PDB file of C-alpha atoms in Angstrom:
ATOM      1  CA  MET A   1     -43.866 139.827  93.341  1.00 66.00           C
ATOM      2  CA  ILE A   2     -43.252 137.505  90.393  1.00 74.00           C
ATOM      3  CA  CYS A   3     -40.290 139.652  89.328  1.00 71.00           C
ATOM      4  CA  GLU A   4     -38.835 139.385  92.874  1.00 76.00           C
ATOM      5  CA  LYS A   5     -39.374 135.646  93.144  1.00 77.00           C
ATOM      6  CA  SER A   6     -37.880 134.901  89.409  1.00 76.00           C
ATOM      7  CA  GLN A   7     -34.716 137.005  89.948  1.00 74.00           C
ATOM      8  CA  ARG A   8     -34.127 134.737  93.255  1.00 81.00           C
ATOM      9  CA  ILE A   9     -34.991 131.499  91.895  1.00 82.00           C
ATOM     10  CA  TYR A  10     -33.760 132.677  88.189  1.00 88.00           C
ATOM     11  CA  PRO A  11     -35.194 129.652  86.273  1.00 92.00           C
ATOM     12  CA  LYS A  12     -34.627 128.968  82.512  1.00 94.00           C
ATOM     13  CA  VAL A  13     -38.144 129.528  81.660  1.00 95.00           C
ATOM     14  CA  LEU A  14     -41.115 131.387  83.364  1.00 95.00           C
ATOM     15  CA  VAL A  15     -44.546 131.139  82.526  1.00 96.00           C
ATOM     16  CA  VAL A  16     -47.359 133.369  83.745  1.00 96.00           C
ATOM     17  CA  GLU A  17     -51.163 133.245  83.018  1.00 96.00           C
ATOM     18  CA  ASN A  18     -53.875 135.938  83.188  1.00 96.00           C
ATOM     19  CA  VAL A  19     -56.989 137.024  81.919  1.00 95.00           C
ATOM     20  CA  ALA A  20     -56.925 139.072  78.537  1.00 94.00           C
ATOM     21  CA  GLY A  21     -57.781 142.169  80.188  1.00 93.00           C
ATOM     22  CA  ALA A  22     -54.515 142.319  81.929  1.00 93.00           C
ATOM     23  CA  LEU A  23     -53.020 143.122  78.499  1.00 94.00           C
ATOM     24  CA  SER A  24     -55.416 146.557  78.642  1.00 92.00           C
ATOM     25  CA  GLY A  25     -56.322 149.570  80.717  1.00 89.00           C
ATOM     26  CA  GLU A  26     -54.474 149.931  83.989  1.00 89.00           C
ATOM     27  CA  HIS A  27     -53.707 146.419  84.316  1.00 89.00           C
ATOM     28  CA  ALA A  28     -51.392 146.680  81.303  1.00 93.00           C
ATOM     29  CA  ARG A  29     -48.789 148.485  83.190  1.00 93.00           C
ATOM     30  CA  TYR A  30     -47.788 145.656  85.344  1.00 92.00           C
ATOM     31  CA  TRP A  31     -47.699 143.377  82.499  1.00 93.00           C
ATOM     32  CA  ASN A  32     -45.230 145.840  80.743  1.00 94.00           C
ATOM     33  CA  GLU A  33     -43.508 146.199  84.130  1.00 93.00           C
ATOM     34  CA  LEU A  34     -42.963 142.228  84.209  1.00 93.00           C
ATOM     35  CA  ASN A  35     -41.774 142.259  80.673  1.00 94.00           C
ATOM     36  CA  GLU A  36     -39.249 144.889  81.043  1.00 94.00           C
ATOM     37  CA  THR A  37     -38.014 143.462  84.234  1.00 93.00           C
ATOM     38  CA  MET A  38     -37.378 139.918  82.725  1.00 93.00           C
ATOM     39  CA  LYS A  39     -35.871 141.369  79.518  1.00 94.00           C
ATOM     40  CA  SER A  40     -33.410 143.387  82.048  1.00 93.00           C
ATOM     41  CA  ALA A  41     -32.372 140.305  83.818  1.00 92.00           C
ATOM     42  CA  GLY A  42     -31.227 138.878  80.463  1.00 92.00           C
ATOM     43  CA  TYR A  43     -34.275 137.063  79.464  1.00 94.00           C
ATOM     44  CA  ARG A  44     -36.080 136.763  76.172  1.00 94.00           C
ATOM     45  CA  THR A  45     -40.129 137.322  76.278  1.00 95.00           C
ATOM     46  CA  ALA A  46     -43.140 136.493  74.352  1.00 95.00           C
ATOM     47  CA  THR A  47     -46.864 137.115  75.104  1.00 96.00           C
ATOM     48  CA  LEU A  48     -49.296 134.813  73.573  1.00 96.00           C
ATOM     49  CA  ARG A  49     -52.922 135.433  73.173  1.00 95.00           C
ATOM     50  CA  CYS A  50     -54.842 132.342  73.644  1.00 95.00           C
ATOM     51  CA  GLN A  51     -58.548 131.217  73.249  1.00 97.00           C
ATOM     52  CA  ALA A  52     -59.477 128.098  74.980  1.00 97.00           C
ATOM     53  CA  ALA A  53     -61.590 127.046  72.074  1.00 97.00           C
ATOM     54  CA  ASP A  54     -58.903 127.554  69.661  1.00 97.00           C
ATOM     55  CA  ILE A  55     -56.780 124.482  71.225  1.00 96.00           C
ATOM     56  CA  GLY A  56     -59.984 121.949  71.179  1.00 97.00           C
ATOM     57  CA  MET A  57     -61.615 122.920  74.500  1.00 98.00           C
ATOM     58  CA  ALA A  58     -65.390 123.221  75.018  1.00 98.00           C
ATOM     59  CA  GLN A  59     -65.157 126.415  76.427  1.00 98.00           C
ATOM     60  CA  LEU A  60     -64.834 130.406  75.164  1.00 98.00           C
ATOM     61  CA  ARG A  61     -62.062 131.398  77.695  1.00 97.00           C
ATOM     62  CA  LYS A  62     -59.489 134.291  76.725  1.00 97.00           C
ATOM     63  CA  ARG A  63     -56.344 134.185  78.533  1.00 97.00           C
ATOM     64  CA  VAL A  64     -52.890 135.457  77.992  1.00 97.00           C
ATOM     65  CA  LEU A  65     -49.759 133.455  78.378  1.00 97.00           C
ATOM     66  CA  PHE A  66     -46.444 135.101  79.113  1.00 97.00           C
ATOM     67  CA  PHE A  67     -43.284 133.382  78.514  1.00 97.00           C
ATOM     68  CA  ALA A  68     -39.551 134.348  79.588  1.00 95.00           C
ATOM     69  CA  TRP A  69     -36.347 132.243  79.069  1.00 95.00           C
ATOM     70  CA  ARG A  70     -32.738 132.530  79.206  1.00 93.00           C
ATOM     71  CA  THR A  71     -31.910 129.589  76.860  1.00 90.00           C
ATOM     72  CA  LYS A  72     -30.633 129.956  73.292  1.00 88.00           C
ATOM     73  CA  ARG A  73     -33.725 128.358  71.779  1.00 88.00           C
ATOM     74  CA  ASP A  74     -36.020 130.201  69.221  1.00 88.00           C
ATOM     75  CA  ILE A  75     -39.506 128.865  68.919  1.00 89.00           C
ATOM     76  CA  ASP A  76     -42.669 129.799  66.799  1.00 90.00           C
ATOM     77  CA  PHE A  77     -45.287 130.741  69.065  1.00 90.00           C
ATOM     78  CA  ASN A  78     -47.735 130.722  66.049  1.00 87.00           C
ATOM     79  CA  VAL A  79     -50.275 127.505  66.455  1.00 85.00           C
ATOM     80  CA  PRO A  80     -52.983 126.244  64.239  1.00 89.00           C
ATOM     81  CA  ILE A  81     -56.118 126.568  65.656  1.00 93.00           C
ATOM     82  CA  VAL A  82     -57.996 123.203  66.425  1.00 93.00           C
ATOM     83  CA  ALA A  83     -61.943 122.781  66.136  1.00 95.00           C
ATOM     84  CA  ALA A  84     -63.467 123.621  69.676  1.00 96.00           C
ATOM     85  CA  GLY A  85     -65.153 121.144  71.361  1.00 96.00           C
ATOM     86  CA  SER A  86     -69.095 121.165  72.419  1.00 97.00           C
ATOM     87  CA  LEU A  87     -70.749 120.593  75.650  1.00 97.00           C
ATOM     88  CA  ARG A  88     -72.624 117.485  74.028  1.00 97.00           C
ATOM     89  CA  SER A  89     -69.251 115.602  73.619  1.00 96.00           C
ATOM     90  CA  VAL A  90     -67.633 116.693  76.968  1.00 97.00           C
ATOM     91  CA  LEU A  91     -70.679 116.220  79.179  1.00 97.00           C
ATOM     92  CA  ALA A  92     -71.517 112.696  77.748  1.00 95.00           C
ATOM     93  CA  GLY A  93     -71.348 110.261  80.294  1.00 94.00           C
ATOM     94  CA  ALA A  94     -71.063 112.362  83.433  1.00 94.00           C
ATOM     95  CA  SER A  95     -73.840 110.231  85.161  1.00 93.00           C
ATOM     96  CA  GLY A  96     -72.612 108.097  88.039  1.00 93.00           C
ATOM     97  CA  GLN A  97     -69.241 109.920  88.280  1.00 96.00           C
ATOM     98  CA  LYS A  98     -68.118 111.526  91.448  1.00 97.00           C
ATOM     99  CA  ASN A  99     -69.016 115.050  92.389  1.00 97.00           C
ATOM    100  CA  HIS A 100     -72.051 114.921  89.746  1.00 97.00           C
ATOM    101  CA  ASN A 101     -75.163 115.624  91.925  1.00 96.00           C
ATOM    102  CA  PRO A 102     -77.450 117.402  89.916  1.00 96.00           C
ATOM    103  CA  SER A 103     -79.977 119.690  91.725  1.00 95.00           C
ATOM    104  CA  GLN A 104     -83.127 120.566  89.935  1.00 97.00           C
ATOM    105  CA  LEU A 105     -85.111 124.162  90.619  1.00 97.00           C
ATOM    106  CA  MET A 106     -88.159 123.457  92.654  1.00 96.00           C
ATOM    107  CA  SER A 107     -91.062 123.178  90.454  1.00 94.00           C
ATOM    108  CA  ASP A 108     -93.095 126.175  90.069  1.00 90.00           C
ATOM    109  CA  SER A 109     -90.497 128.150  92.088  1.00 97.00           C
ATOM    110  CA  ARG A 110     -89.746 131.680  90.893  1.00 96.00           C
ATOM    111  CA  ASP A 111     -86.328 130.710  89.169  1.00 97.00           C
ATOM    112  CA  TRP A 112     -88.000 127.703  87.948  1.00 98.00           C
ATOM    113  CA  LEU A 113     -90.663 129.715  86.322  1.00 98.00           C
ATOM    114  CA  ILE A 114     -87.883 131.892  84.728  1.00 97.00           C
ATOM    115  CA  ALA A 115     -85.791 129.418  83.733  1.00 98.00           C
ATOM    116  CA  LYS A 116     -88.689 127.738  81.910  1.00 97.00           C
ATOM    117  CA  LYS A 117     -88.799 130.619  79.208  1.00 97.00           C
ATOM    118  CA  ILE A 118     -85.502 130.645  78.625  1.00 97.00           C
ATOM    119  CA  LYS A 119     -84.297 128.611  75.668  1.00 97.00           C
ATOM    120  CA  SER A 120     -80.745 127.419  74.578  1.00 97.00           C
ATOM    121  CA  GLY A 121     -78.715 130.119  73.681  1.00 96.00           C
ATOM    122  CA  GLN A 122     -80.464 132.593  75.347  1.00 96.00           C
ATOM    123  CA  LYS A 123     -80.544 134.781  78.788  1.00 96.00           C
ATOM    124  CA  LEU A 124     -82.522 136.905  80.778  1.00 96.00           C
ATOM    125  CA  SER A 125     -81.811 140.381  79.830  1.00 93.00           C
ATOM    126  CA  ASN A 126     -83.880 143.560  79.561  1.00 91.00           C
ATOM    127  CA  VAL A 127     -81.064 145.931  77.997  1.00 88.00           C
ATOM    128  CA  ARG A 128     -80.495 143.870  74.935  1.00 85.00           C
ATOM    129  CA  GLY A 129     -83.089 143.012  72.162  1.00 85.00           C
ATOM    130  CA  GLY A 130     -83.167 140.048  69.634  1.00 89.00           C
ATOM    131  CA  GLU A 131     -83.876 136.579  69.981  1.00 92.00           C
ATOM    132  CA  ASN A 132     -81.080 135.547  72.293  1.00 94.00           C
ATOM    133  CA  ALA A 133     -82.466 137.936  74.921  1.00 94.00           C
ATOM    134  CA  VAL A 134     -85.421 137.205  76.924  1.00 96.00           C
ATOM    135  CA  ALA A 135     -86.647 140.398  79.149  1.00 95.00           C
ATOM    136  CA  THR A 136     -88.425 140.309  82.209  1.00 95.00           C
ATOM    137  CA  TRP A 137     -91.585 141.721  80.531  1.00 96.00           C
ATOM    138  CA  ASP A 138     -91.784 138.499  78.487  1.00 96.00           C
ATOM    139  CA  ILE A 139     -92.395 136.302  81.759  1.00 97.00           C
ATOM    140  CA  PRO A 140     -95.599 137.940  82.984  1.00 97.00           C
ATOM    141  CA  GLU A 141     -96.023 135.043  85.494  1.00 96.00           C
ATOM    142  CA  VAL A 142     -93.410 136.235  87.448  1.00 96.00           C
ATOM    143  CA  PHE A 143     -92.460 139.989  86.881  1.00 96.00           C
ATOM    144  CA  GLY A 144     -96.229 141.118  86.273  1.00 96.00           C
ATOM    145  CA  GLU A 145     -98.772 141.609  83.358  1.00 97.00           C
ATOM    146  CA  ILE A 146     -98.332 144.513  81.086  1.00 97.00           C
ATOM    147  CA  THR A 147    -100.524 145.690  78.098  1.00 96.00           C
ATOM    148  CA  GLU A 148     -99.125 146.158  74.764  1.00 95.00           C
ATOM    149  CA  SER A 149     -98.935 149.778  74.944  1.00 94.00           C
ATOM    150  CA  GLU A 150     -96.852 149.539  77.926  1.00 95.00           C
ATOM    151  CA  ARG A 151     -94.534 146.679  76.183  1.00 95.00           C
ATOM    152  CA  THR A 152     -94.154 149.635  73.538  1.00 94.00           C
ATOM    153  CA  VAL A 153     -92.724 152.010  76.044  1.00 93.00           C
ATOM    154  CA  LEU A 154     -90.121 149.429  77.710  1.00 94.00           C
ATOM    155  CA  GLU A 155     -88.821 148.529  74.204  1.00 94.00           C
ATOM    156  CA  VAL A 156     -88.310 152.135  73.197  1.00 92.00           C
ATOM    157  CA  LEU A 157     -86.684 152.892  76.584  1.00 92.00           C
ATOM    158  CA  ARG A 158     -84.432 149.886  75.987  1.00 92.00           C
ATOM    159  CA  ARG A 159     -83.468 151.528  72.662  1.00 90.00           C
ATOM    160  CA  LEU A 160     -82.897 154.875  73.682  1.00 89.00           C
ATOM    161  CA  ARG A 161     -81.063 154.361  77.153  1.00 86.00           C
ATOM    162  CA  ARG A 162     -78.500 152.971  74.924  1.00 83.00           C
ATOM    163  CA  GLN A 163     -78.562 155.231  72.000  1.00 81.00           C
ATOM    164  CA  GLU A 164     -78.451 158.691  73.287  1.00 72.00           C
ATOM    165  CA  ARG A 165     -75.675 158.872  75.996  1.00 71.00           C
ATOM    166  CA  GLN A 166     -75.108 161.557  78.433  1.00 71.00           C
ATOM    167  CA  ARG A 167     -72.275 159.867  80.287  1.00 69.00           C
ATOM    168  CA  ASN A 168     -68.814 159.029  79.353  1.00 69.00           C
ATOM    169  CA  TYR A 169     -68.897 155.926  81.518  1.00 68.00           C
ATOM    170  CA  GLY A 170     -71.108 152.658  81.644  1.00 66.00           C
ATOM    171  CA  ASP A 171     -73.082 151.441  78.400  1.00 71.00           C
ATOM    172  CA  ALA A 172     -76.562 152.996  78.926  1.00 77.00           C
ATOM    173  CA  ASP A 173     -78.251 156.246  80.258  1.00 81.00           C
ATOM    174  CA  PRO A 174     -81.746 157.053  81.938  1.00 85.00           C
ATOM    175  CA  VAL A 175     -83.712 158.577  79.474  1.00 88.00           C
ATOM    176  CA  SER A 176     -85.493 162.082  79.530  1.00 87.00           C
ATOM    177  CA  LEU A 177     -89.055 162.753  80.226  1.00 86.00           C
ATOM    178  CA  ALA A 178     -88.627 165.236  76.964  1.00 86.00           C
ATOM    179  CA  ARG A 179     -87.247 162.488  74.891  1.00 88.00           C
ATOM    180  CA  LEU A 180     -89.689 159.801  75.816  1.00 86.00           C
ATOM    181  CA  GLU A 181     -92.598 162.310  75.264  1.00 86.00           C
ATOM    182  CA  SER A 182     -91.089 163.059  71.910  1.00 87.00           C
ATOM    183  CA  ALA A 183     -90.885 159.457  71.319  1.00 87.00           C
ATOM    184  CA  LEU A 184     -94.069 158.120  72.673  1.00 86.00           C
ATOM    185  CA  GLY A 185     -96.465 161.278  72.461  1.00 84.00           C
ATOM    186  CA  GLU A 186     -98.096 163.050  75.342  1.00 78.00           C
ATOM    187  CA  ASN A 187    -100.002 159.723  76.321  1.00 80.00           C
ATOM    188  CA  PHE A 188     -96.378 158.274  77.872  1.00 85.00           C
ATOM    189  CA  HIS A 189     -96.895 160.158  81.388  1.00 87.00           C
ATOM    190  CA  ARG A 190     -99.900 157.508  82.213  1.00 91.00           C
ATOM    191  CA  LEU A 191     -97.900 154.501  80.851  1.00 93.00           C
ATOM    192  CA  VAL A 192     -94.737 155.543  82.708  1.00 92.00           C
ATOM    193  CA  THR A 193     -96.787 155.816  85.974  1.00 93.00           C
ATOM    194  CA  GLY A 194     -98.261 152.696  85.489  1.00 95.00           C
ATOM    195  CA  LEU A 195     -94.881 150.846  84.851  1.00 95.00           C
ATOM    196  CA  ILE A 196     -93.504 152.391  87.749  1.00 95.00           C
ATOM    197  CA  ALA A 197     -96.192 151.362  89.871  1.00 96.00           C
ATOM    198  CA  LYS A 198     -95.911 147.689  88.202  1.00 96.00           C
ATOM    199  CA  GLY A 199     -91.765 147.760  89.466  1.00 95.00           C
ATOM    200  CA  TYR A 200     -90.524 147.822  85.508  1.00 96.00           C
ATOM    201  CA  LEU A 201     -89.384 151.333  85.667  1.00 94.00           C
ATOM    202  CA  ARG A 202     -87.906 153.939  87.928  1.00 93.00           C
ATOM    203  CA  ARG A 203     -87.362 157.454  88.209  1.00 92.00           C
ATOM    204  CA  VAL A 204     -83.521 158.791  88.195  1.00 89.00           C
ATOM    205  CA  GLU A 205     -82.824 162.251  88.699  1.00 82.00           C
ATOM    206  CA  ASP A 206     -84.767 163.894  85.648  1.00 82.00           C
ATOM    207  CA  GLY A 207     -85.036 160.559  83.649  1.00 90.00           C
ATOM    208  CA  ILE A 208     -86.529 157.058  83.449  1.00 89.00           C
ATOM    209  CA  ASP A 209     -84.594 153.982  83.370  1.00 92.00           C
ATOM    210  CA  LEU A 210     -85.645 150.315  83.716  1.00 92.00           C
ATOM    211  CA  VAL A 211     -85.822 148.881  87.045  1.00 91.00           C
ATOM    212  CA  GLY A 212     -83.582 145.613  86.541  1.00 81.00           C
ATOM    213  CA  THR A 213     -81.279 145.225  83.550  1.00 77.00           C
ATOM    214  CA  PHE A 214     -80.607 141.513  84.633  1.00 76.00           C
ATOM    215  CA  ASN A 215     -77.829 141.439  81.657  1.00 80.00           C
ATOM    216  CA  GLY A 216     -76.550 137.967  81.555  1.00 79.00           C
ATOM    217  CA  LYS A 217     -78.483 136.172  84.594  1.00 92.00           C
ATOM    218  CA  PHE A 218     -80.191 132.785  83.747  1.00 96.00           C
ATOM    219  CA  ARG A 219     -77.869 132.204  80.508  1.00 97.00           C
ATOM    220  CA  ARG A 220     -78.980 128.926  79.272  1.00 98.00           C
ATOM    221  CA  LEU A 221     -75.968 127.203  77.240  1.00 98.00           C
ATOM    222  CA  ALA A 222     -76.432 125.140  74.047  1.00 98.00           C
ATOM    223  CA  TRP A 223     -75.533 121.504  73.771  1.00 98.00           C
ATOM    224  CA  ASP A 224     -73.654 121.784  70.218  1.00 97.00           C
ATOM    225  CA  LYS A 225     -71.532 125.011  71.278  1.00 97.00           C
ATOM    226  CA  PRO A 226     -68.784 125.397  73.418  1.00 98.00           C
ATOM    227  CA  SER A 227     -69.681 126.808  77.075  1.00 98.00           C
ATOM    228  CA  CYS A 228     -69.159 130.412  77.930  1.00 96.00           C
ATOM    229  CA  THR A 229     -66.271 130.957  80.503  1.00 97.00           C
ATOM    230  CA  VAL A 230     -66.427 128.628  83.394  1.00 98.00           C
ATOM    231  CA  ASP A 231     -66.206 131.013  86.846  1.00 96.00           C
ATOM    232  CA  THR A 232     -66.978 130.372  90.344  1.00 96.00           C
ATOM    233  CA  ARG A 233     -70.818 130.828  90.175  1.00 96.00           C
ATOM    234  CA  PHE A 234     -71.143 127.944  87.702  1.00 96.00           C
ATOM    235  CA  GLY A 235     -73.169 126.027  89.873  1.00 96.00           C
ATOM    236  CA  SER A 236     -75.711 128.555  90.023  1.00 97.00           C
ATOM    237  CA  PRO A 237     -78.795 128.426  87.767  1.00 97.00           C
ATOM    238  CA  ARG A 238     -79.464 132.292  88.167  1.00 96.00           C
ATOM    239  CA  TYR A 239     -76.019 132.608  86.321  1.00 96.00           C
ATOM    240  CA  PHE A 240     -75.799 129.414  84.138  1.00 98.00           C
ATOM    241  CA  LEU A 241     -78.545 127.025  83.082  1.00 98.00           C
ATOM    242  CA  HIS A 242     -77.862 123.447  81.804  1.00 98.00           C
ATOM    243  CA  PRO A 243     -78.819 123.273  78.162  1.00 98.00           C
ATOM    244  CA  SER A 244     -82.012 121.082  78.719  1.00 97.00           C
ATOM    245  CA  GLN A 245     -82.687 120.716  82.384  1.00 97.00           C
ATOM    246  CA  GLN A 246     -83.896 123.381  84.966  1.00 98.00           C
ATOM    247  CA  ARG A 247     -80.655 123.676  86.900  1.00 98.00           C
ATOM    248  CA  GLY A 248     -77.229 124.455  87.218  1.00 97.00           C
ATOM    249  CA  PHE A 249     -73.992 122.804  86.463  1.00 98.00           C
ATOM    250  CA  THR A 250     -72.716 120.211  88.764  1.00 98.00           C
ATOM    251  CA  VAL A 251     -69.140 120.229  90.129  1.00 98.00           C
ATOM    252  CA  ARG A 252     -68.103 117.503  87.766  1.00 98.00           C
ATOM    253  CA  GLU A 253     -69.889 119.155  84.625  1.00 98.00           C
ATOM    254  CA  ALA A 254     -67.727 122.315  85.427  1.00 98.00           C
ATOM    255  CA  ALA A 255     -64.677 120.089  85.761  1.00 98.00           C
ATOM    256  CA  ARG A 256     -65.269 118.609  82.688  1.00 98.00           C
ATOM    257  CA  ILE A 257     -65.713 121.675  80.934  1.00 98.00           C
ATOM    258  CA  GLN A 258     -62.504 123.103  82.480  1.00 98.00           C
ATOM    259  CA  GLY A 259     -60.996 120.084  81.213  1.00 98.00           C
ATOM    260  CA  PHE A 260     -60.109 117.992  84.337  1.00 98.00           C
ATOM    261  CA  ASP A 261     -60.386 114.332  83.981  1.00 96.00           C
ATOM    262  CA  ASP A 262     -62.934 112.465  86.215  1.00 97.00           C
ATOM    263  CA  SER A 263     -59.909 111.031  88.113  1.00 96.00           C
ATOM    264  CA  TYR A 264     -59.805 114.265  89.862  1.00 96.00           C
ATOM    265  CA  VAL A 265     -61.839 114.136  92.940  1.00 96.00           C
ATOM    266  CA  PHE A 266     -62.846 117.615  94.455  1.00 97.00           C
ATOM    267  CA  CYS A 267     -63.433 117.562  98.493  1.00 96.00           C
ATOM    268  CA  GLY A 268     -64.550 120.260 100.736  1.00 96.00           C
ATOM    269  CA  ASN A 269     -67.644 122.265 100.590  1.00 97.00           C
ATOM    270  CA  GLU A 270     -69.289 122.364  97.266  1.00 96.00           C
ATOM    271  CA  LYS A 271     -68.869 126.250  96.990  1.00 96.00           C
ATOM    272  CA  GLY A 272     -65.111 126.053  97.521  1.00 97.00           C
ATOM    273  CA  GLN A 273     -65.396 123.330  94.877  1.00 98.00           C
ATOM    274  CA  TYR A 274     -66.797 125.792  92.543  1.00 98.00           C
ATOM    275  CA  ARG A 275     -64.341 128.158  93.543  1.00 98.00           C
ATOM    276  CA  LEU A 276     -61.397 125.854  92.899  1.00 98.00           C
ATOM    277  CA  ILE A 277     -62.686 124.856  89.536  1.00 98.00           C
ATOM    278  CA  GLY A 278     -63.655 128.039  88.223  1.00 97.00           C
ATOM    279  CA  ASN A 279     -60.293 129.971  89.445  1.00 97.00           C
ATOM    280  CA  ALA A 280     -58.113 126.953  87.949  1.00 97.00           C
ATOM    281  CA  VAL A 281     -55.771 126.932  84.709  1.00 97.00           C
ATOM    282  CA  PRO A 282     -57.630 124.280  82.780  1.00 97.00           C
ATOM    283  CA  PRO A 283     -55.239 121.296  82.409  1.00 98.00           C
ATOM    284  CA  PRO A 284     -55.545 121.587  78.749  1.00 97.00           C
ATOM    285  CA  LEU A 285     -54.026 125.309  78.583  1.00 97.00           C
ATOM    286  CA  GLY A 286     -51.440 124.137  81.027  1.00 97.00           C
ATOM    287  CA  ALA A 287     -50.586 121.189  78.704  1.00 96.00           C
ATOM    288  CA  PHE A 288     -50.554 123.780  75.853  1.00 96.00           C
ATOM    289  CA  ALA A 289     -48.082 126.033  77.909  1.00 96.00           C
ATOM    290  CA  ALA A 290     -46.082 123.255  78.741  1.00 96.00           C
ATOM    291  CA  GLN A 291     -45.541 122.270  75.008  1.00 94.00           C
ATOM    292  CA  PHE A 292     -43.798 125.652  74.494  1.00 95.00           C
ATOM    293  CA  VAL A 293     -41.609 124.976  77.592  1.00 95.00           C
ATOM    294  CA  LYS A 294     -40.287 121.726  76.464  1.00 94.00           C
ATOM    295  CA  ARG A 295     -39.621 123.445  73.159  1.00 94.00           C
ATOM    296  CA  LEU A 296     -37.442 126.151  75.041  1.00 94.00           C
ATOM    297  CA  LEU A 297     -35.648 123.840  77.226  1.00 92.00           C
ATOM    298  CA  GLY A 298     -34.772 121.754  74.260  1.00 87.00           C
ATOM    299  CA  ARG A 299     -36.790 118.438  75.143  1.00 77.00           C
ATOM    300  CA  ALA A 300     -39.086 118.496  72.445  1.00 59.00           C
TER     301      ALA A 300
END
């Protein structure tokens, strides 16, 4: 469709923005087709990989920009990296602005109890170890008490399901009973049966796997770092947690991270507002692309 419209309008400069994944896998053929079509129509082309944090935004957001032009200009698409912003700097002074209506999780609710256990820079995840991952078994007041022996079973299973692969897709597999017995000893049967009853494990064909992986849920952002990619779910605390409060991000906070000035007022239902912001090309990224367009047109 882009190719058809550009051939009909025949602009001097064409800019296309997309996610970084557009350059790999099956999606790559569409990008390559765009590139070849524009070249065949007499355009010169360039593809620029861009990280929003590298142009000064307080957000990690990888995108690709495609430029096609039929002017005589040759420009350098290499740009210096600018220090990333932080959540602290971009969210300062949000109180009192339009579209800023913080909604705290209900005290002692299930989500509140989970959020209380997630520290800055951490997330709820059963499939990753390390200091940035909080497993469900670390929150017994929500997911149920376990013994130290049961914890050992869960941690061994978490490691084995990623290390010893059976399938050529996904990033983990159920672990066979034989492998678990080899790693844990004969007593593992009783422990596994208990963890299945408690809802931590499940039988999958001839193996055992975790019930919930939760990788990336309840991700708490850090004040002094850039945000992860703003998407349409940014208002949900089950996906993204405010750095220091038990809630998700307001529409205004999401908009600020995306680079929208406070003069932008978002209307309609709140879900639609988050969708609009999450799907938008961040204004700073648009301005970044516009600098190249001006130079290609000889206006800068």
